[in-house]
Amino acid sequence: MSSTNTQFQGCGGEDIGEPRSKPALLPVFCVLGILFGVVLTRSEVLSWF
Amino acid sequence: MLAWFNSEWPWYVAGPILGLFVPALLSVGNKVFGISSSLSHLCSAIAPGKIEYFRYDWRRAGLWNLLFVAGVLAGGLLSAHLGPQHPIAISDATQILLANWGIHDLSGVAPGEIFSWHALLMLRGFASVVVGGFLVGFGTAYAGGCTSGHAISGLANLQLPSLLAVVGFFAGGLTASWFLLPRLMGGLQ
């Protein structure tokens, strides 16, 4: 689950290799999240009932 | 352009775009796409520090993940408010089935008779939200990732554990839909 507790890597939420979490990149992750949320909400997946 | 944005995007458009967030996060900062880790980082941030599992540097390990998930929530709200309000498409047969279970309010994205504060005081609401939420959390921690981490990131990384987890997600979902849910909803009204 987290980078400190997961038993194997590559399944979400962690760093691969050398972390490059520069503070300047943090807004970029937020923007990517906003775009992801927009795409998810616009998709027809909400009608899959 | 605006008409296209206002329409519902089919799976063959939205799916690949969602998948492209995996290489986007990797190329931007060597990050693996995932959602559930944010809950662990959130607990690490607000926990008193006596729980060993949550005792790590959440800022270094997960601040980016928390910001990403906050962005997802903000993007969803933004899109829902700016875009058109599509009614949830539910087939007549499903509506009849839900009505037999006492579920008539189908106006939101989730039935209010189950997912609401008031419903928490009833057995089926409590079972669905609290017990179901615990099982989702336990399964995510036990499997080392949730549906987004395993099905999107893990499968893209050709991880066998992720394939097994995804098979388990679908097997569990089908079992719950066909066997558990009818007994839960039909018997706990």
XYZ file of C-alpha atoms in Angstrom, chain B:
189
model
C -15.634 21.173 -28.531
C -18.009 22.176 -25.733
C -20.619 19.707 -26.993
C -18.010 16.964 -26.918
C -17.042 17.878 -23.348
C -20.668 17.876 -22.278
C -21.344 14.442 -23.690
C -20.558 11.207 -21.898
C -17.222 9.887 -23.083
C -17.380 6.247 -24.192
C -15.146 3.666 -22.558
C -12.838 3.445 -25.566
C -12.056 7.145 -25.185
C -12.031 7.575 -21.402
C -10.272 4.247 -20.701
C -7.101 4.906 -22.741
C -6.928 8.488 -21.442
C -7.108 7.218 -17.862
C -4.424 4.666 -18.702
C -2.134 7.423 -19.982
C -1.901 8.800 -16.442
C 0.399 5.867 -15.595
C 3.215 6.950 -17.980
C 2.436 10.607 -17.211
C 3.106 10.146 -13.488
C 6.154 8.005 -14.223
C 7.644 10.558 -16.580
C 6.870 13.529 -14.344
C 8.269 12.174 -11.110
C 8.866 8.381 -11.127
C 5.544 7.916 -9.380
C 3.315 4.874 -9.653
C -0.337 5.671 -10.144
C -2.472 4.637 -7.174
C -5.241 5.964 -4.981
C -5.470 3.839 -1.847
C -1.970 4.704 -0.614
C -3.261 8.186 0.074
C -5.403 6.802 2.913
C -2.291 5.352 4.537
C -0.461 8.660 4.115
C -3.475 10.496 5.535
C -3.479 8.250 8.599
C 0.269 8.764 8.948
C -0.253 12.515 8.832
C -2.992 12.660 11.465
C -2.173 9.598 13.610
C -0.655 10.391 17.017
C 2.509 8.553 16.049
C 2.112 5.561 18.306
C 1.037 3.205 15.548
C 4.120 1.587 14.024
C 2.428 0.956 10.673
C 1.843 4.665 10.139
C 5.174 5.866 11.486
C 7.051 7.043 8.418
C 7.816 10.287 6.605
C 4.469 10.788 4.885
C 5.576 14.080 3.346
C 8.412 12.428 1.502
C 6.546 9.219 0.699
C 3.076 10.463 -0.017
C 2.556 14.208 -0.216
C 2.446 13.957 -3.995
C -0.151 11.180 -3.700
C -2.327 13.218 -1.343
C -2.186 16.183 -3.721
C -3.029 13.939 -6.655
C -6.068 12.475 -4.871
C -7.159 15.957 -3.745
C -6.933 16.949 -7.403
C -9.077 13.972 -8.407
C -11.773 15.043 -5.951
C -11.567 18.663 -7.109
C -11.636 17.626 -10.776
C -14.662 15.426 -10.188
C -16.544 18.212 -8.420
C -15.539 20.699 -11.102
C -16.657 18.449 -13.909
C -19.904 17.503 -12.184
C -20.850 21.138 -11.596
C -19.713 22.574 -14.917
C -20.935 19.725 -17.087
C -24.486 18.572 -17.687
C -26.259 16.500 -15.085
C -26.763 13.139 -16.725
C -29.228 10.930 -14.887
C -27.752 7.581 -13.935
C -28.933 5.067 -16.528
C -30.506 2.160 -14.679
C -32.432 -0.499 -16.538
C -36.129 -1.079 -15.784
C -35.378 -4.587 -14.522
C -32.797 -3.246 -12.060
C -35.170 -0.522 -10.883
C -37.840 -3.131 -10.166
C -35.286 -5.259 -8.322
C -34.142 -2.294 -6.243
C -37.755 -1.325 -5.488
C -38.340 -4.831 -4.130
C -35.451 -4.171 -1.747
C -37.043 -0.898 -0.635
C -34.690 1.306 -2.672
C -36.687 3.946 -4.524
C -34.464 7.056 -4.474
C -32.303 6.704 -7.583
C -31.647 10.403 -8.072
C -28.000 10.487 -6.977
C -24.946 8.464 -7.879
C -25.648 6.135 -4.954
C -28.972 5.127 -3.364
C -29.730 7.362 -0.391
C -31.555 4.547 1.390
C -28.189 2.819 1.868
C -25.496 5.489 1.619
C -26.574 8.279 3.957
C -26.049 9.272 7.593
C -29.587 8.183 8.398
C -29.035 4.790 6.753
C -26.014 4.175 8.982
C -28.429 3.612 11.848
C -30.004 0.715 9.954
C -28.430 -2.693 9.678
C -28.077 -2.823 5.915
C -26.682 0.729 5.765
C -24.185 -0.082 8.512
C -23.254 -3.367 6.825
C -22.786 -1.682 3.458
C -20.804 1.351 4.600
C -18.942 0.365 7.770
C -18.467 -3.378 7.312
C -18.028 -3.021 3.551
C -15.616 -0.136 4.022
C -13.567 -2.141 6.492
C -13.391 -5.098 4.115
C -12.313 -2.846 1.247
C -9.620 -1.300 3.433
C -8.450 -4.653 4.772
C -8.379 -6.212 1.316
C -6.470 -3.254 -0.110
C -3.854 -3.392 2.632
C -3.606 -7.198 2.460
C -3.292 -7.194 -1.337
C -0.819 -4.302 -1.371
C -3.016 -2.133 -3.581
C -6.548 -1.348 -4.682
C -8.301 -1.587 -8.024
C -6.520 1.443 -9.438
C -3.080 0.366 -8.254
C -3.370 -3.273 -9.310
C -5.653 -3.049 -12.363
C -4.127 0.083 -13.881
C -0.552 0.291 -12.617
C 0.176 -3.311 -11.656
C -1.120 -4.872 -14.864
C 0.725 -2.230 -16.894
C 3.894 -3.341 -15.064
C 3.106 -6.989 -15.922
C 2.945 -7.946 -12.246
C 1.563 -11.419 -11.590
C 0.321 -10.447 -8.089
C -1.703 -7.672 -9.713
C -3.264 -10.109 -12.177
C -4.237 -12.399 -9.292
C -5.620 -9.418 -7.377
C -7.698 -8.232 -10.350
C -9.109 -11.736 -10.863
C -9.992 -11.669 -7.167
C -11.670 -8.245 -7.518
C -13.962 -9.498 -10.263
C -14.634 -12.836 -8.555
C -15.493 -11.030 -5.333
C -17.649 -8.484 -7.137
C -19.620 -11.107 -9.020
C -20.072 -13.209 -5.892
C -21.286 -10.203 -3.924
C -23.627 -9.059 -6.721
C -25.289 -12.396 -7.305
C -25.244 -14.047 -3.890
C -24.364 -11.679 -1.043
C -26.210 -8.500 -2.037
C -29.637 -10.116 -2.625
C -29.488 -11.709 0.833
C -28.138 -8.554 2.453
C -30.658 -6.195 0.862
C -33.578 -8.578 0.837
C -33.113 -9.756 4.401
C -32.004 -6.616 6.236
C -34.702 -4.130 5.313
